[in-house]
mmCIF file with all atom_site columns, C-alpha atoms in Angstrom:
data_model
loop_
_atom_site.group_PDB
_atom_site.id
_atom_site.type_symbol
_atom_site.label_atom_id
_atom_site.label_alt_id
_atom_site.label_comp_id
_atom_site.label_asym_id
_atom_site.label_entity_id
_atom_site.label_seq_id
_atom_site.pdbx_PDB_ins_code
_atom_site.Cartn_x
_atom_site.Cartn_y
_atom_site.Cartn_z
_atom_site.occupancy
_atom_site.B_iso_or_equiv
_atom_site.pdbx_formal_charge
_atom_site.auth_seq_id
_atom_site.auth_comp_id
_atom_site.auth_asym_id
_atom_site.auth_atom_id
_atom_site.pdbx_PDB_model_num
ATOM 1   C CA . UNK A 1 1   ? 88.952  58.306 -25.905 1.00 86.00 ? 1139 UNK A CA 1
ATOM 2   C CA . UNK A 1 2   ? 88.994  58.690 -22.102 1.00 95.00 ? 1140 UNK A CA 1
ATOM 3   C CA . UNK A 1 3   ? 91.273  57.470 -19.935 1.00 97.00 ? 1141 UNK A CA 1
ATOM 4   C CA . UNK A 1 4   ? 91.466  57.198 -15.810 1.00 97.00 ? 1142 UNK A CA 1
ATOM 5   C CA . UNK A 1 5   ? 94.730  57.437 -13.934 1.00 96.00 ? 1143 UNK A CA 1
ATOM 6   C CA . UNK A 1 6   ? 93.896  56.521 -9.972  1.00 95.00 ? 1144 UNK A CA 1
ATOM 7   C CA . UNK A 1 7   ? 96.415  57.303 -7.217  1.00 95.00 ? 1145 UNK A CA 1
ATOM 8   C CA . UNK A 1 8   ? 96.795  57.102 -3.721  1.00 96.00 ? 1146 UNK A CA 1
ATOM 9   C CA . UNK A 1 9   ? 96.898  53.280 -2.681  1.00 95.00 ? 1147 UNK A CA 1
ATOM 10  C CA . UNK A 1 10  ? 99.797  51.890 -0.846  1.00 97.00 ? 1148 UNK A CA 1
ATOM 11  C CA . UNK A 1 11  ? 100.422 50.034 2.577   1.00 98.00 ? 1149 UNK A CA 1
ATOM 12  C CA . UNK A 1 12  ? 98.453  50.999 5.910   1.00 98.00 ? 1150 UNK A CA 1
ATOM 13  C CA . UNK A 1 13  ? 98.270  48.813 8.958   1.00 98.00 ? 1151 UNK A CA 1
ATOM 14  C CA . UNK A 1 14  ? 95.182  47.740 10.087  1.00 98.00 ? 1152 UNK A CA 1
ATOM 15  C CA . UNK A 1 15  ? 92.523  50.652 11.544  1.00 98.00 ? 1153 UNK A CA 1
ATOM 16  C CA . UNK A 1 16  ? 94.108  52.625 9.362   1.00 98.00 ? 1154 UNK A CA 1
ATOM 17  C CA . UNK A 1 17  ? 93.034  54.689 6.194   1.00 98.00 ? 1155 UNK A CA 1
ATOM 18  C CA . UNK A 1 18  ? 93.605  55.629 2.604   1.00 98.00 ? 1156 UNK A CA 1
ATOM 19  C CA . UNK A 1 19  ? 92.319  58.218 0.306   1.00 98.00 ? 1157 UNK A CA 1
ATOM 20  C CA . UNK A 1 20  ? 92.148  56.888 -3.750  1.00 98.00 ? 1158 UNK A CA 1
ATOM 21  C CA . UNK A 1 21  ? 91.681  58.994 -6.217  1.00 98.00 ? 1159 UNK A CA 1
ATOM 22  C CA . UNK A 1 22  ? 90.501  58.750 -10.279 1.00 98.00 ? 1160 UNK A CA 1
ATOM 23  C CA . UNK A 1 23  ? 90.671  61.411 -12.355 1.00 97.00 ? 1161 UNK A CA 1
ATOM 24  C CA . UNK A 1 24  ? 89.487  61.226 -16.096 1.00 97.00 ? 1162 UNK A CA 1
ATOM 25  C CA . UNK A 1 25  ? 90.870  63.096 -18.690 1.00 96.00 ? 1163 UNK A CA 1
ATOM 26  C CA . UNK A 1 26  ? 89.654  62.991 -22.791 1.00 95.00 ? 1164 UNK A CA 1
ATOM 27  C CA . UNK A 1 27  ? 86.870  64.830 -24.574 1.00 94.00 ? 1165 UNK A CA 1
ATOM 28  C CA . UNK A 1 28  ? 84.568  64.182 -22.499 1.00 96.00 ? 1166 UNK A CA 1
ATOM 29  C CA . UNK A 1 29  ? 81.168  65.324 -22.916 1.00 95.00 ? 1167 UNK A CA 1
ATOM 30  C CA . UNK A 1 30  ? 79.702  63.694 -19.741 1.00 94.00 ? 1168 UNK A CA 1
ATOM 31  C CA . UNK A 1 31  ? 80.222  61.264 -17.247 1.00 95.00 ? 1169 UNK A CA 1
ATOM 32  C CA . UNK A 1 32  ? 77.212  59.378 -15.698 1.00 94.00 ? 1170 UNK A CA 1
ATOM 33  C CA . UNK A 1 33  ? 78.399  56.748 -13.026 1.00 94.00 ? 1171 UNK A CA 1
ATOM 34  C CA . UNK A 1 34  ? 81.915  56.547 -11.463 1.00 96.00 ? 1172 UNK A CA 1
ATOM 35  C CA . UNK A 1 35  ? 82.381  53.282 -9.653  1.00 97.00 ? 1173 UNK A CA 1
ATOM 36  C CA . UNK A 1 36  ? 85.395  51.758 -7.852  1.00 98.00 ? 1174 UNK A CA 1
ATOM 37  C CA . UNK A 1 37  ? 86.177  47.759 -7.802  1.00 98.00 ? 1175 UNK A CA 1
ATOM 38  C CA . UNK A 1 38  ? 88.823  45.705 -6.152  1.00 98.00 ? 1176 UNK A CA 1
ATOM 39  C CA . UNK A 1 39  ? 90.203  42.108 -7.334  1.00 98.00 ? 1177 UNK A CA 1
ATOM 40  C CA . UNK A 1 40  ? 92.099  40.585 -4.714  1.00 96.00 ? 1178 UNK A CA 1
ATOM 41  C CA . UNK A 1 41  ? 94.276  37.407 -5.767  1.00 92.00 ? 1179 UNK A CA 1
ATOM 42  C CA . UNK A 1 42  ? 92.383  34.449 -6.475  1.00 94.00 ? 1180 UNK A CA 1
ATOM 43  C CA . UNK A 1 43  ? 88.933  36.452 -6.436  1.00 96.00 ? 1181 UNK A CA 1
ATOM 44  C CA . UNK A 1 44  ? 86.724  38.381 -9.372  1.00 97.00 ? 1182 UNK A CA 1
ATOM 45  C CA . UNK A 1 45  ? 86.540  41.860 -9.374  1.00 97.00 ? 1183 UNK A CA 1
ATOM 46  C CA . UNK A 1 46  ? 83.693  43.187 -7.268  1.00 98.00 ? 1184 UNK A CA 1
ATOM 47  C CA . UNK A 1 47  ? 82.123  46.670 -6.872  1.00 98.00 ? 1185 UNK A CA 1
ATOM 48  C CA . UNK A 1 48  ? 83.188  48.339 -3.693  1.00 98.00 ? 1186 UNK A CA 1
ATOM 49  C CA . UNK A 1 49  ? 80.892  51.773 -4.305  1.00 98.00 ? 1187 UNK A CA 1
ATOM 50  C CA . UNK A 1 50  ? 79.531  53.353 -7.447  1.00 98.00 ? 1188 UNK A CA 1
ATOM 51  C CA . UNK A 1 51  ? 78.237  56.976 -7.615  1.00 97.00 ? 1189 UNK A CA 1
ATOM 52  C CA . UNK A 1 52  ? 76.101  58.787 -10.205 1.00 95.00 ? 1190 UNK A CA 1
ATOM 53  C CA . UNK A 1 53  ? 76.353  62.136 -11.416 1.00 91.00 ? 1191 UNK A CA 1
ATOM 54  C CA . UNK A 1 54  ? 73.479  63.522 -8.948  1.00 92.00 ? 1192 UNK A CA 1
ATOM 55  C CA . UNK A 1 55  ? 75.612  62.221 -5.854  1.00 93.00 ? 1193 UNK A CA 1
ATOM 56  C CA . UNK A 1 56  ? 73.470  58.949 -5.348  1.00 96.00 ? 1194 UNK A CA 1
ATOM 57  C CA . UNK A 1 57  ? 75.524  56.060 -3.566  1.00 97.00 ? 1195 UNK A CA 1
ATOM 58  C CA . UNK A 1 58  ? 75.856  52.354 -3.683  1.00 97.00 ? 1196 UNK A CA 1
ATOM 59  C CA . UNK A 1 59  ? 78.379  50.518 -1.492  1.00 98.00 ? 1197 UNK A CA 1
ATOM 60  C CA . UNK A 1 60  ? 78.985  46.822 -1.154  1.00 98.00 ? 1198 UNK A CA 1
ATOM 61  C CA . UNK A 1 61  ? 77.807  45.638 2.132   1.00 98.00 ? 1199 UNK A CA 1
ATOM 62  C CA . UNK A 1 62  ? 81.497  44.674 3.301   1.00 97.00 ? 1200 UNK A CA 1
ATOM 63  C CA . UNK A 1 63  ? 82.554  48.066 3.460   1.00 98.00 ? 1201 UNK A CA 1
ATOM 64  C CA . UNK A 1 64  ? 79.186  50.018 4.145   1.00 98.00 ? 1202 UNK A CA 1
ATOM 65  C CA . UNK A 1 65  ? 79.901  52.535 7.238   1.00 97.00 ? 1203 UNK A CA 1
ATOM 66  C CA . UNK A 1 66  ? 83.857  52.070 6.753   1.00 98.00 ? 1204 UNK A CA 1
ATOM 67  C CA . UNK A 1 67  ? 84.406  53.547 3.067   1.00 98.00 ? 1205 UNK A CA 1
ATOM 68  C CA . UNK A 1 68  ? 83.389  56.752 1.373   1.00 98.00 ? 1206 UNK A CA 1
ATOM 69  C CA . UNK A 1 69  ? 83.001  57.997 -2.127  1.00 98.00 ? 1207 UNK A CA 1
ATOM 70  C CA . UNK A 1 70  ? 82.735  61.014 -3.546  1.00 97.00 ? 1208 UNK A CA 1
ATOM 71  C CA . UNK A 1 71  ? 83.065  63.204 -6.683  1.00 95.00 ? 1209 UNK A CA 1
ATOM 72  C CA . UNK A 1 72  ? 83.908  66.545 -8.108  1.00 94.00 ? 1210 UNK A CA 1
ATOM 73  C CA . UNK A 1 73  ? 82.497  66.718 -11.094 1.00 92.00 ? 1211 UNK A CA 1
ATOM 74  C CA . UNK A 1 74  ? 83.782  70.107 -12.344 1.00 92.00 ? 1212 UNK A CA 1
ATOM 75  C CA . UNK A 1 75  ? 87.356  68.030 -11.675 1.00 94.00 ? 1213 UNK A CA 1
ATOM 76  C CA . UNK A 1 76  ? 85.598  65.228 -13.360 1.00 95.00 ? 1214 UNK A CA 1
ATOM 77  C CA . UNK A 1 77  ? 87.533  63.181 -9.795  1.00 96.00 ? 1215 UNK A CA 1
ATOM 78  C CA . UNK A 1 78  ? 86.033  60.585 -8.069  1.00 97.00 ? 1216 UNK A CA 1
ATOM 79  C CA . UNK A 1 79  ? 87.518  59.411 -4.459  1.00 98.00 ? 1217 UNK A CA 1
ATOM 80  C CA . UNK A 1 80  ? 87.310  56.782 -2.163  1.00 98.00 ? 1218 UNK A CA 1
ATOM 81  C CA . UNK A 1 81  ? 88.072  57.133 1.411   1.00 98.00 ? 1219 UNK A CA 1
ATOM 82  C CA . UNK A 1 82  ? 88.501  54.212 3.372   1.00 98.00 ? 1220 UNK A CA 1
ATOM 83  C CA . UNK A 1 83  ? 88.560  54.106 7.146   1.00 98.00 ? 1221 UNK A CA 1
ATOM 84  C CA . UNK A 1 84  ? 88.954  51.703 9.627   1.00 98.00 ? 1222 UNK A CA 1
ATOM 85  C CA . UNK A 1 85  ? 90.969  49.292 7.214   1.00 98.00 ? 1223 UNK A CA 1
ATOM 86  C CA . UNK A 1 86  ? 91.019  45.246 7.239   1.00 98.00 ? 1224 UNK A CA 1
ATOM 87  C CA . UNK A 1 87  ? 93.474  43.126 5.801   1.00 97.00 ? 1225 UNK A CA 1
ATOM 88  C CA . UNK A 1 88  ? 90.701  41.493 3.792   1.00 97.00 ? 1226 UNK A CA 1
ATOM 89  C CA . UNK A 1 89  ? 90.561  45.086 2.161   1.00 98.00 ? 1227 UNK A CA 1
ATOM 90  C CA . UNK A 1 90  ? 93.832  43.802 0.461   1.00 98.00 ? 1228 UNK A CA 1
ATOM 91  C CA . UNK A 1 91  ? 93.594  44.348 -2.982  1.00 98.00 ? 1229 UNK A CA 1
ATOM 92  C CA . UNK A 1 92  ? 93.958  45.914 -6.073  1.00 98.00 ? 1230 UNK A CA 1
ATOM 93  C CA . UNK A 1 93  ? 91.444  48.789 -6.819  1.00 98.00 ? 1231 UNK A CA 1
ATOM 94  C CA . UNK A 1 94  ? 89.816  49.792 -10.217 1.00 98.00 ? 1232 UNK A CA 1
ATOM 95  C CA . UNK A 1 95  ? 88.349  53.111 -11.450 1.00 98.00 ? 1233 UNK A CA 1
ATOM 96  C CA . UNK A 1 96  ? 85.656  52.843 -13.712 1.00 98.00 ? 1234 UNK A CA 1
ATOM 97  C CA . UNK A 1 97  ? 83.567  55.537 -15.825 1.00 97.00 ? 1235 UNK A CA 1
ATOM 98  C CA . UNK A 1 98  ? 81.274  55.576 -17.881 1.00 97.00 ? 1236 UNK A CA 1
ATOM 99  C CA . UNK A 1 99  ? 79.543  58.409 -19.754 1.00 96.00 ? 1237 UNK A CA 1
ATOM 100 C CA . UNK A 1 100 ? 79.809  60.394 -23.446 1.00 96.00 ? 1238 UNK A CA 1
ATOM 101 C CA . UNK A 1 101 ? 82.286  61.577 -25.417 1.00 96.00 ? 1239 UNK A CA 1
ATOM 102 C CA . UNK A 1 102 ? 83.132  63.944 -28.295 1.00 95.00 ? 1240 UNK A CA 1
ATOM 103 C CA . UNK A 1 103 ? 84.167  61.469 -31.490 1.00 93.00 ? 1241 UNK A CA 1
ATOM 104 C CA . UNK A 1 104 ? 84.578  63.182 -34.360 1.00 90.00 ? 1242 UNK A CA 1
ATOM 105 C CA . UNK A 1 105 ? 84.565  59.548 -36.372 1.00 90.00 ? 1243 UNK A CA 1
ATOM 106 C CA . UNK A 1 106 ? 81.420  58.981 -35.142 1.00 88.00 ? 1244 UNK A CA 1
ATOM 107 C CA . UNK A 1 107 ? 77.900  59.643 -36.804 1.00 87.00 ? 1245 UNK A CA 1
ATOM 108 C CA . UNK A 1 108 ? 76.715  62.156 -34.566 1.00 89.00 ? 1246 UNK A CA 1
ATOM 109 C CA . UNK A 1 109 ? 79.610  63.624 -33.594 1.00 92.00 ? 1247 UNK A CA 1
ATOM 110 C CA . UNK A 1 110 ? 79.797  61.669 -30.062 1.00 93.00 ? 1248 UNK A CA 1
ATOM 111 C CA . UNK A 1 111 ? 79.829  58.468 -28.157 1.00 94.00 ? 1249 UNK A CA 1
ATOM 112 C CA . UNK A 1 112 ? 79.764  56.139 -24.618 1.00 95.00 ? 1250 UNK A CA 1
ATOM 113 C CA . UNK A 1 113 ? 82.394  55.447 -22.807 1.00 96.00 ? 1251 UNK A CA 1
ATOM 114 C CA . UNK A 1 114 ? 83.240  52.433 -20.518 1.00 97.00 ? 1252 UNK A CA 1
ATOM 115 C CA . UNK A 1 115 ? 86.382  53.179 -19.328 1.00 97.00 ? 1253 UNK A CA 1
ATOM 116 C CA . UNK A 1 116 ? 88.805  51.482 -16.450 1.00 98.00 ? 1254 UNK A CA 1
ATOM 117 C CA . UNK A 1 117 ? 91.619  52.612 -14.605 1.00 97.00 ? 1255 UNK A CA 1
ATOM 118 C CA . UNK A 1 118 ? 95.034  50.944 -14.486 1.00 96.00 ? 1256 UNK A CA 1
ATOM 119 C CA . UNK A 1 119 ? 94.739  49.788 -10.767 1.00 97.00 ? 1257 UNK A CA 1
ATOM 120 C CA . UNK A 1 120 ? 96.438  51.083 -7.900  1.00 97.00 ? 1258 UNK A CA 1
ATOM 121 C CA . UNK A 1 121 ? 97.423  48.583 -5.140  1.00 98.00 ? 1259 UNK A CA 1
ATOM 122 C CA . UNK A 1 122 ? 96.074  48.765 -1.958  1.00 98.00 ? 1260 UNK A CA 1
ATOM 123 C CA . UNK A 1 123 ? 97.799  46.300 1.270   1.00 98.00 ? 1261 UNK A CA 1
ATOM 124 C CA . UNK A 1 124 ? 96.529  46.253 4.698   1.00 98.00 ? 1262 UNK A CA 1
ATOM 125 C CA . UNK A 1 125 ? 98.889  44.199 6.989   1.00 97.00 ? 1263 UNK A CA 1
ATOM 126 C CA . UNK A 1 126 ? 101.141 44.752 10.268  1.00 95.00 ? 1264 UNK A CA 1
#
């Protein structure tokens, strides 16, 4: 199994900015994409930016120029840094990861993983 623990959300005021992280932890054999979501109240959980193992990007257009994401994949860590915060960031945010695994109950030896975070709340607001 794999698990994700993120950290670093909390309460900023508007302009401000956060740093998340997601570090995954298991017997893990690979990881492919690491993406973060958010799911504000009310709403469905959308992607906010995904990033493969090779460093290629994809950001949802609401945050495009504003948020960053990044990886280290020795640290197998994936971050988000968000700048220039708007209260319509509000929300809470998801890790997600996705990738291979050692599992020894398994016929050859290994298989994917889909794996989400817990959440970690992020509130913009004066």
């Amino acid at each position: 199994q794999v698990q994700l623990v993120e950290s670093g959300g909390g309460l900023v005021q508007p302009g401000g900015s956060l740093r998340l992280s997601c570090a995954a932890s298991g017997s893990i054999i690979s990881i492919n994409a690491m993406g973060w979501y958010r799911q504000a109240p009310g709403k469905q959980r959308e992607l906010v930016a995904a990033i493969t193992s090779g460093g290629s990007t994809n950001y949802a257009d609401s945050v495009k120029g504003r948020f960053t994401i990044s990886r280290e994949n020795a640290k197998n860590t994936v971050y988000l840094q968000m700048n220039s915060l708007k209260p319509e960031d509000t929300a809470v945010y998801y890790c997600n990861g996705e990738g291979r695994y050692y599992d020894s109950s398994s016929l050859y030896g290994s298989a994917d993983f889909d794996s989400w975070g817990q959440g970690t709340q992020v509130t913009v607001s004066s």
